[in-house]
Each structure stands twice: as structure tokens, then as C-alpha cells.
Amino acid sequence: MGVTRIRRFAGRSKCACRAGVGSASGHQARRAAPPPAGRFQQFSSPTAVGQSRFPTPGRYGGKMRARPITFRRKALGRNYGPLSRTQYGLLRRACHPSFAIQRQPKMLPTPISTTPFPQSHVAANQSSRPFDAVKDPTCTYARASSGGRLLPFEVTYYLPVAESPDCVALRNACAGTGLEISNRPHMQRRLQSVLFPEAWIVSPGENVADSAHYQRSHKAITDTFTDEECRAITKWTDVENAYTADLNTALSHYTATGQKTWIQDPDNMELGLDVLVEERMLTGVLAKLPQCRSRTLRIAHVTDPQFTDVYPGKIYPGQLASNYPRFMSTSGHRIQNDDVLDAFDGSKDENAVVYEFIATSGKPLGEELNEADAEEKEFLFHPSCVFMLAATAKAVPAQDGASTRVAAIYVEVAGHDARQVRNLYTGEFPPRR
């Protein structure tokens, strides 16, 4: 009898070892081991209660305190040994008819990727964002129009995080542009020069358009323009008419609705101009002009506060943006126009957003195409140009006499569709028909 028990015990130990329990006895292994995955779940759903072959509690009667020791789960097709009291209690509760009515469906947890972080959580965990916010509450700037009085600002710099995936693409895009993405003091100085464009300068050899060689090539190419191309670019550079605003508005309307509109001809008020023809003429001008490396500025005066929250609310360092479907002009000259600078002094109810573009697709118009080029140094960009935001900053005045300023430094990138990225002014995607 003793030998028989030893053999049975050894056999059970062998099964327990196969199950990964170790050297424990078979009886202890079956009591401690959890039920196989997927076996016990079919009896926990309300739909499977009626299909279960487990005996109902009424067949045993009483509280059944001794039954769990001898009851075997033959309904599963195999003999897994006796159930523990805890397992049998769960089984009894799952098989009870009233439990199927009282039980509520289990709610799946929301994926972490779609759960928005609370603002306090994001502020406390800077590493969860692809950019870092660095504050400088002691930034001051003196304007000549303010009598040399220092204007205090609280500046917040939004710089890329070196560990983020967007920073890798940004570092490749900034190669050869002079931007040191990993050098934060350098990026802060660059952003300050954009925030206060009165002191923004371009070194003599930075814009290739200033070289004599490029100017000779530029003049030779402009002589090959057709009459329609010359007429279109002349109307674009004329500040006395509404050709520029009407053309960009018509292009935006056509992109959103597919309806072509006519714009007014400044030379003949009784005639209209086809917006698609004008777009094709300006595209032909830009295609003929030679490419050159440039660093230029563009200033936008905004009255709606939501436009100052685009950075970094909708566009942050490492993201792509464009001006599609509009043409865009920038300036390679220091801002000296008092009408433009009045918005920075708080004399108007406007805020200023200053953009710096480091690109190769901007084409300088020159004196041959723009009579006021000596003051403007205008560069024209096609709507298909795509840029990547390198860094941004926001300066809030600490007292009256100045306006809120936002700076954004963009680097041009190739190989992207301008229709699939955000607009650099609004932060929204272009409308799709």
C-alpha cells in the first residue's frame, strides 16, 4: 500500500514538474496553479451561463462546504483535479441565474495614446512633451522711439528636446544653416533677434542674392520673361493696388470650394483676371529665377489672441508647416518702417508674430522686378514650400507700452506635400474638397 502511494505521489509530482511547478506535490500544485488561460472566462460571461454544463447549486443543496474538495471540472473536457474553495465560490456565483442579470458589461480602458494629459501634468512632466519651455522673466529691450526707456518682457523659449524623434529630423534639416539646435544659449539669442526685429541683421555673405554674380544671372533671366509674366509680377509688387490680397483670397476660396473666382484687374477696373492664369504666371516666374540660400523675415500683425497661441499650442518645434495655398513674401532687410514697428510699441491694438525663414526656394525679385527693392529686399515663395519649425518664443510685456510678441524660426525642408501640413499662421490643416 505504501509503495502504491509512493508511485501515485511520484506520478503526480511528475505532472506537476511538467506544468512548471517544480518539486511540489501534485495535490499542492493543482491547488496553487491558476486555471488555464481562456478556460475559466467562458463561464464568467452572461451569455455562457445557460450553456454551461456545471451543476447548479440547487443540485447539491445546502452551503456545499465539503463539495469543493471532491468536485472535478469534467465539463471542460479534462480532469484538472479538485477545485479550491475560492475557485468553486466564484464558479457558484457565476452559475447563479440572478448573477447574469446583475452583472454589468466590463468597460475597456481607454488607450494611453488617446488620453489627453491634464495641463498640470504636462507642466510638471516636461519630458512628456517634444519640447522644453525655458522662461526668462528679466528680458529687457530698449526702443529708440520710447526715448531709450527699457521695456521689460517675460520671455518663454520653446526649444526641442534632444531625445524626441522630431529632433532627429530637425537636426538633419538644420545642417549647414548655422542653427545649433543642441546649444540652448545660441537658440535663445537667435530667438531674441527675431522677437525684436529692430535689431535683426543679416551678415553680408549670408544672402547669396546680394552677390554680384547672382545679380548678373538674375538680370539675364528676367529678360526672358513673357509679357504676361512681367505683368503678373509687376502687379504683385505694386503696393498701391489690392492684387496681392485678392489673388491669395481667391486661391484660398478655390482650394476650399473648387469654385474659380475672378479678381479685379488694377489696370482696367472693367475687366477681371482669371485666378488660375495669374497663379500659373507667378509660378512660371519663380521657376525661371535661380535658387539661392537666404534668411529672411516676415511680420504678421494680429488682433485675435488665438493667433498668438498657435505656438506651441498647435505647432511646436519639429513640426511641418506651410503657407499653402497662398504665395508669401518675405524681407531680407532690417525692419525700419515706423508703421510696421508701431505694433510693437502697443500704440495699436495688435500683437505681432515674427517669422524667420532659412530657405533656398525663396526667389529675390530684385530691382528689375520690384522698384522698391532697395528698401524691402523682397523674396517670393511658392505655395508648395514646406518648412519645419526649429524653435519658437513668446514675449509678454510686464507693463503697458508694448505688445505681445511671438517669434518662430523655420527651416525649409524638401520632399513633403504642402497640402498635408498645417498652416503656419492659423495652425490648421488646409481644407479638403
Coordinates of C-alpha atoms in Angstrom, one line a residue:
M1 CA 0.0 0.0 0.0
G2 CA 2.8 2.3 0.8
V3 CA 4.6 1.6 -2.5
T4 CA 1.4 2.3 -4.3
R5 CA 1.0 5.6 -2.6
I6 CA 4.6 6.5 -3.4
R7 CA 4.1 5.7 -7.1
R8 CA 0.9 7.8 -7.2
F9 CA 2.7 10.6 -5.4
A10 CA 5.6 10.4 -7.8
G11 CA 3.3 10.4 -10.8
R12 CA 1.6 13.5 -9.6
S13 CA 4.9 15.2 -8.9
K14 CA 6.0 14.4 -12.4
C15 CA 2.9 16.1 -13.8
A16 CA 3.5 19.0 -11.6
C17 CA 7.0 19.3 -12.8
R18 CA 5.7 19.3 -16.4
A19 CA 3.4 22.1 -15.5
G20 CA 6.3 24.2 -14.3
V21 CA 5.5 24.0 -10.6
G22 CA 8.8 22.5 -9.6
S23 CA 9.2 19.8 -7.0
A24 CA 5.9 20.4 -5.2
S25 CA 3.4 17.6 -4.8
G26 CA 0.7 17.1 -7.4
H27 CA -2.1 17.9 -5.0
Q28 CA -0.4 21.1 -3.9
A29 CA 0.4 22.1 -7.5
R30 CA -3.2 21.7 -8.6
R31 CA -4.4 23.7 -5.7
A32 CA -1.9 26.5 -6.3
A33 CA -1.8 26.6 -10.1
P34 CA -4.2 29.0 -11.7
P35 CA -6.7 27.7 -14.3
P36 CA -5.6 27.7 -17.9
A37 CA -6.0 30.9 -19.8
G38 CA -9.3 31.1 -21.5
R39 CA -10.9 28.2 -19.7
F40 CA -12.4 29.9 -16.8
Q41 CA -13.5 33.0 -18.7
Q42 CA -16.2 31.2 -20.7
F43 CA -18.3 30.8 -17.6
S44 CA -18.0 34.4 -16.4
S45 CA -20.0 36.0 -19.2
P46 CA -23.8 36.2 -19.0
T47 CA -24.2 34.6 -22.4
A48 CA -22.4 31.4 -21.5
V49 CA -24.3 30.8 -18.2
G50 CA -27.1 28.9 -19.9
Q51 CA -24.6 26.8 -22.0
S52 CA -22.5 25.8 -19.0
R53 CA -22.6 22.1 -18.0
F54 CA -21.6 22.9 -14.5
P55 CA -24.2 21.7 -11.9
T56 CA -26.2 24.4 -10.4
P57 CA -26.0 25.0 -6.6
G58 CA -29.6 23.5 -6.3
R59 CA -28.3 20.0 -7.2
Y60 CA -26.1 19.9 -4.1
G61 CA -28.3 21.7 -1.7
G62 CA -27.1 23.5 1.5
K63 CA -24.0 25.6 1.6
M64 CA -21.8 22.8 0.0
R65 CA -18.8 23.3 2.2
A66 CA -17.5 19.8 1.6
R67 CA -18.3 19.6 -2.1
P68 CA -15.4 21.7 -3.5
I69 CA -12.9 19.1 -2.3
T70 CA -14.3 16.3 -4.5
F71 CA -15.8 18.3 -7.4
R72 CA -13.9 17.9 -10.7
R73 CA -14.2 20.2 -13.7
K74 CA -15.2 17.4 -16.1
A75 CA -17.3 20.0 -18.1
L76 CA -14.1 21.4 -19.6
G77 CA -13.2 18.1 -21.3
R78 CA -10.3 17.2 -19.0
N79 CA -9.8 16.3 -15.4
Y80 CA -7.9 19.1 -13.7
G81 CA -8.3 17.8 -10.2
P82 CA -10.4 19.3 -7.4
L83 CA -11.2 23.0 -7.2
S84 CA -10.3 25.1 -4.2
R85 CA -12.9 26.8 -2.1
T86 CA -12.2 30.2 -3.7
Q87 CA -12.5 28.8 -7.3
Y88 CA -15.7 27.0 -6.5
G89 CA -17.2 30.0 -4.8
L90 CA -16.5 32.0 -8.0
L91 CA -18.0 29.3 -10.1
R92 CA -21.1 29.0 -8.0
R93 CA -21.6 32.8 -8.2
A94 CA -21.1 32.8 -11.9
C95 CA -23.6 30.0 -12.5
H96 CA -26.3 31.6 -10.4
P97 CA -29.3 32.8 -12.6
S98 CA -29.6 36.1 -10.8
F99 CA -25.9 36.9 -11.4
A100 CA -26.4 37.1 -15.2
I101 CA -28.9 39.9 -14.7
Q102 CA -27.0 41.9 -12.1
R103 CA -23.7 41.8 -13.8
Q104 CA -22.7 44.8 -15.9
P105 CA -20.5 44.7 -19.0
K106 CA -16.9 45.3 -18.4
M107 CA -15.6 48.7 -19.8
L108 CA -12.4 48.5 -21.7
P109 CA -9.8 51.0 -20.5
T110 CA -9.0 54.0 -22.8
P111 CA -5.7 53.6 -24.7
I112 CA -3.0 55.8 -23.2
S113 CA -2.1 57.3 -26.6
T114 CA -5.6 58.9 -26.9
T115 CA -5.9 60.1 -23.3
P116 CA -5.2 63.8 -23.1
F117 CA -2.8 64.9 -20.4
P118 CA -4.1 67.4 -17.9
Q119 CA -2.4 70.8 -18.2
S120 CA -0.9 70.5 -14.7
H121 CA 0.5 67.1 -15.6
V122 CA 2.2 68.3 -18.7
A123 CA 3.7 71.3 -16.9
A124 CA 5.0 69.1 -14.2
N125 CA 6.5 66.5 -16.6
Q126 CA 8.4 68.4 -19.2
S127 CA 9.8 65.1 -20.6
S128 CA 6.4 64.1 -21.8
R129 CA 6.4 66.8 -24.5
P130 CA 8.7 67.0 -27.5
F131 CA 9.9 70.5 -26.4
D132 CA 11.1 72.3 -23.3
A133 CA 9.8 75.6 -22.0
V134 CA 12.5 77.9 -20.7
K135 CA 11.4 81.1 -19.0
D136 CA 13.4 84.3 -18.7
P137 CA 11.5 86.9 -16.6
T138 CA 14.2 89.5 -16.8
C139 CA 14.5 90.2 -20.5
T140 CA 14.5 93.9 -21.4
Y141 CA 14.7 95.8 -24.6
A142 CA 15.2 99.5 -25.4
R143 CA 13.5 101.2 -28.4
A144 CA 14.6 104.5 -29.8
S145 CA 11.0 105.6 -30.1
S146 CA 10.5 105.1 -26.4
G147 CA 13.3 107.5 -25.5
G148 CA 15.7 104.7 -24.6
R149 CA 13.4 103.5 -21.9
L150 CA 13.9 99.8 -21.1
L151 CA 10.8 97.8 -21.8
P152 CA 10.6 94.6 -19.6
F153 CA 9.3 91.4 -21.0
E154 CA 8.8 87.9 -19.7
V155 CA 10.0 85.6 -22.4
T156 CA 9.3 81.9 -22.7
Y157 CA 11.5 79.9 -25.1
Y158 CA 10.2 76.7 -26.6
L159 CA 13.1 74.5 -27.6
P160 CA 13.3 71.0 -29.0
V161 CA 14.1 68.1 -26.7
A162 CA 17.2 66.2 -27.9
E163 CA 15.7 62.8 -27.1
S164 CA 12.5 63.3 -29.1
P165 CA 12.1 61.7 -32.6
D166 CA 11.3 65.1 -34.1
C167 CA 14.6 66.5 -33.0
V168 CA 16.5 64.0 -35.2
A169 CA 14.7 65.2 -38.3
L170 CA 15.1 68.8 -37.2
R171 CA 18.9 68.3 -36.7
N172 CA 19.2 67.0 -40.2
A173 CA 17.1 69.9 -41.6
C174 CA 19.3 72.5 -39.8
A175 CA 22.6 71.1 -41.0
G176 CA 24.5 73.8 -42.8
T177 CA 22.1 76.6 -41.8
G178 CA 24.1 77.9 -38.8
L179 CA 21.4 76.9 -36.3
E180 CA 22.8 74.9 -33.3
I181 CA 19.8 73.0 -32.1
S182 CA 21.6 71.4 -29.1
N183 CA 23.1 74.8 -28.0
R184 CA 20.3 76.4 -26.0
P185 CA 22.1 79.7 -25.3
H186 CA 22.6 80.1 -29.0
M187 CA 19.0 79.3 -29.8
Q188 CA 17.8 81.8 -27.2
R189 CA 20.0 84.6 -28.7
R190 CA 18.6 83.7 -32.2
L191 CA 15.0 83.9 -30.9
Q192 CA 15.7 87.2 -29.2
S193 CA 16.8 88.7 -32.5
V194 CA 13.6 87.6 -34.1
L195 CA 11.4 88.8 -31.2
F196 CA 12.9 92.3 -31.5
P197 CA 13.4 92.7 -35.3
E198 CA 14.5 96.2 -34.9
A199 CA 18.0 94.8 -34.2
W200 CA 17.7 91.9 -36.6
I201 CA 20.6 91.8 -39.2
V202 CA 21.9 89.6 -41.9
S203 CA 25.6 89.2 -42.5
P204 CA 26.9 90.4 -45.9
G205 CA 27.6 86.9 -47.3
E206 CA 24.6 85.2 -45.7
N207 CA 22.1 86.0 -48.5
V208 CA 23.5 84.9 -51.9
A209 CA 21.2 87.3 -53.7
D210 CA 23.5 90.2 -52.6
S211 CA 26.4 88.9 -54.6
A212 CA 27.3 90.4 -58.0
H213 CA 27.4 87.0 -59.7
Y214 CA 23.8 86.3 -58.7
Q215 CA 22.6 89.8 -59.7
R216 CA 24.1 89.3 -63.2
S217 CA 22.4 85.9 -63.6
H218 CA 19.1 87.4 -62.2
K219 CA 19.1 90.2 -64.8
A220 CA 19.8 87.9 -67.7
I221 CA 16.9 85.6 -66.7
T222 CA 14.4 88.5 -66.2
D223 CA 15.0 89.5 -69.8
T224 CA 13.4 86.2 -70.9
F225 CA 10.1 86.7 -69.2
T226 CA 6.9 86.8 -71.3
D227 CA 4.6 89.8 -71.3
E228 CA 2.1 88.1 -69.1
E229 CA 4.7 87.0 -66.6
C230 CA 6.0 90.6 -66.4
R231 CA 2.5 91.9 -66.0
A232 CA 1.7 89.5 -63.1
I233 CA 4.9 90.1 -61.2
T234 CA 4.6 93.9 -61.6
K235 CA 1.1 93.8 -60.2
W236 CA 2.3 91.7 -57.3
T237 CA 5.0 94.1 -56.3
D238 CA 2.8 97.2 -56.6
V239 CA 1.7 98.2 -53.1
E240 CA -0.9 100.7 -54.3
N241 CA -3.4 98.0 -55.5
A242 CA -5.2 95.0 -54.0
Y243 CA -3.9 92.5 -56.5
T244 CA -1.8 90.5 -53.9
A245 CA -4.6 90.2 -51.3
D246 CA -7.3 89.5 -54.0
L247 CA -5.2 86.7 -55.5
N248 CA -4.4 84.9 -52.3
T249 CA -8.0 85.2 -51.2
A250 CA -9.2 83.7 -54.5
L251 CA -6.7 80.9 -54.2
S252 CA -7.9 80.0 -50.7
H253 CA -11.5 80.1 -51.9
Y254 CA -10.7 77.8 -54.9
T255 CA -8.9 75.3 -52.7
A256 CA -11.7 75.1 -50.2
T257 CA -14.7 75.0 -52.6
G258 CA -13.4 74.3 -56.0
Q259 CA -15.1 77.4 -57.4
K260 CA -13.0 79.6 -59.5
T261 CA -13.4 83.4 -59.0
W262 CA -12.2 86.4 -60.9
I263 CA -10.1 89.1 -59.4
Q264 CA -10.1 92.8 -60.4
D265 CA -7.5 94.0 -62.8
P266 CA -5.8 97.0 -61.4
D267 CA -5.1 98.4 -64.9
N268 CA -8.7 98.0 -66.1
M269 CA -11.4 98.0 -63.5
E270 CA -14.0 96.8 -66.0
L271 CA -12.1 93.6 -66.7
G272 CA -11.4 90.6 -64.5
L273 CA -8.4 88.3 -64.2
D274 CA -8.6 84.5 -64.0
V275 CA -7.1 83.4 -60.7
L276 CA -5.7 80.2 -62.2
V277 CA -4.0 82.1 -65.0
E278 CA -2.4 84.5 -62.6
E279 CA -1.2 81.7 -60.4
R280 CA 0.3 80.0 -63.4
M281 CA 2.1 83.2 -64.4
L282 CA 3.7 83.7 -61.0
T283 CA 4.7 80.1 -60.8
G284 CA 6.5 80.5 -64.2
V285 CA 8.4 83.5 -62.8
L286 CA 9.5 81.6 -59.8
A287 CA 10.5 78.5 -61.8
K288 CA 12.8 80.6 -64.0
L289 CA 14.6 82.6 -61.3
P290 CA 17.7 80.8 -59.9
Q291 CA 17.7 79.4 -56.4
C292 CA 19.7 80.9 -53.6
R293 CA 20.3 80.5 -49.9
S294 CA 18.6 83.2 -47.8
R295 CA 17.5 84.2 -44.3
T296 CA 14.5 86.5 -44.3
L297 CA 11.8 87.9 -42.1
R298 CA 8.0 88.2 -42.2
I299 CA 5.9 90.1 -39.7
A300 CA 2.2 89.5 -39.2
H301 CA 0.0 91.9 -37.2
V302 CA -2.8 90.0 -35.5
T303 CA -5.7 91.3 -33.4
D304 CA -7.2 87.9 -32.5
P305 CA -5.3 86.5 -29.4
Q306 CA -5.8 82.9 -30.7
F307 CA -3.1 83.5 -33.4
T308 CA -0.5 84.2 -30.7
D309 CA -1.4 80.8 -29.1
V310 CA -0.6 78.8 -32.3
Y311 CA 3.0 78.4 -31.0
P312 CA 3.4 76.0 -29.4
G313 CA -0.3 75.2 -28.9
K314 CA -0.7 73.8 -32.4
I315 CA 2.7 73.9 -34.0
Y316 CA 5.8 73.0 -31.8
P317 CA 9.5 72.5 -32.7
G318 CA 10.0 69.7 -35.2
Q319 CA 6.6 70.0 -36.9
L320 CA 6.0 71.0 -40.5
A321 CA 4.0 74.0 -41.8
S322 CA 3.4 75.9 -45.0
N323 CA 1.5 78.9 -46.4
Y324 CA -0.5 76.7 -48.9
P325 CA -2.4 77.7 -51.0
R326 CA -1.1 81.3 -50.8
F327 CA 2.1 83.0 -52.2
M328 CA 4.2 84.5 -49.5
S329 CA 6.6 87.5 -49.5
T330 CA 9.4 88.0 -47.0
S331 CA 12.1 90.6 -46.5
G332 CA 15.8 90.3 -46.3
H333 CA 16.3 93.7 -44.9
R334 CA 16.1 95.1 -41.4
I335 CA 12.7 96.4 -40.4
Q336 CA 12.9 100.2 -40.3
N337 CA 9.4 101.2 -41.3
D338 CA 7.8 103.1 -38.4
D339 CA 4.3 101.9 -39.5
V340 CA 5.4 98.3 -39.0
L341 CA 7.1 99.0 -35.7
D342 CA 4.2 100.8 -34.2
A343 CA 2.5 97.5 -33.5
F344 CA 5.4 96.5 -31.2
D345 CA 5.0 99.6 -29.0
G346 CA 1.4 98.9 -28.1
S347 CA 0.2 102.1 -29.9
K348 CA -2.2 99.9 -31.8
D349 CA -4.5 97.2 -30.5
E350 CA -2.4 94.5 -32.3
N351 CA 0.1 91.8 -31.4
A352 CA 3.0 90.8 -33.6
V353 CA 4.1 87.4 -34.9
V354 CA 7.6 87.5 -36.4
Y355 CA 8.7 84.6 -38.7
E356 CA 12.3 83.9 -39.8
F357 CA 12.8 81.7 -42.8
I358 CA 16.0 79.9 -43.6
A359 CA 15.4 78.6 -47.1
T360 CA 16.6 78.1 -50.7
S361 CA 13.3 78.3 -52.6
G362 CA 12.6 81.9 -51.9
K363 CA 13.4 83.9 -55.0
P364 CA 14.6 87.5 -54.7
L365 CA 12.8 89.8 -57.1
G366 CA 15.5 92.5 -57.3
E367 CA 15.3 96.0 -58.7
E368 CA 14.4 94.6 -62.2
L369 CA 11.0 93.3 -60.8
N370 CA 10.5 95.5 -57.7
E371 CA 11.0 99.2 -57.8
A372 CA 11.1 99.4 -54.0
D373 CA 13.6 96.5 -53.6
A374 CA 16.2 98.8 -52.1
E375 CA 14.0 99.1 -49.0
E376 CA 12.3 95.8 -49.0
K377 CA 14.7 93.2 -50.4
E378 CA 11.6 91.1 -51.2
F379 CA 11.7 87.3 -51.6
L380 CA 8.8 85.4 -53.0
F381 CA 7.8 81.9 -52.0
H382 CA 5.6 79.5 -53.9
P383 CA 2.6 77.9 -52.0
S384 CA 4.2 74.5 -52.3
C385 CA 7.1 75.3 -50.0
V386 CA 7.2 73.4 -46.7
F387 CA 9.1 74.4 -43.6
M388 CA 10.0 72.8 -40.3
L389 CA 9.8 74.8 -37.0
A390 CA 13.2 74.9 -35.3
A391 CA 12.2 76.9 -32.2
T392 CA 9.7 79.5 -31.0
A393 CA 9.3 82.0 -28.2
K394 CA 6.7 84.3 -26.7
A395 CA 7.4 87.7 -25.1
V396 CA 4.7 89.1 -22.8
P397 CA 5.2 92.7 -21.7
A398 CA 5.4 93.3 -18.0
Q399 CA 3.9 96.8 -18.3
D400 CA 2.0 99.0 -20.7
G401 CA 3.6 100.5 -23.7
A402 CA 4.4 97.3 -25.6
S403 CA 2.6 94.4 -27.3
T404 CA 2.9 90.7 -27.1
R405 CA 5.4 89.3 -29.5
V406 CA 5.8 85.7 -30.9
A407 CA 8.8 84.5 -32.7
A408 CA 9.1 81.4 -34.9
I409 CA 12.3 80.2 -36.8
Y410 CA 11.5 78.0 -39.8
V411 CA 13.9 75.9 -41.9
E412 CA 12.8 74.8 -45.3
V413 CA 12.6 71.0 -46.0
A414 CA 12.1 69.1 -49.2
G415 CA 10.1 66.0 -50.0
H416 CA 6.8 67.0 -48.3
D417 CA 3.3 67.8 -49.6
A418 CA 2.2 71.3 -48.6
R419 CA -1.4 70.1 -48.6
Q420 CA -0.8 67.7 -45.8
V421 CA 0.8 70.0 -43.2
R422 CA -0.6 72.8 -41.0
N423 CA -0.8 76.4 -42.0
L424 CA 2.0 78.5 -40.3
Y425 CA -0.4 81.3 -39.5
T426 CA -3.5 79.5 -38.2
G427 CA -2.1 76.2 -37.2
E428 CA -4.9 74.4 -39.0
F429 CA -4.8 71.9 -41.9
P430 CA -5.9 73.2 -45.3
P431 CA -9.5 72.5 -46.2
R432 CA -10.1 69.5 -48.4
R433 CA -12.8 69.1 -51.1

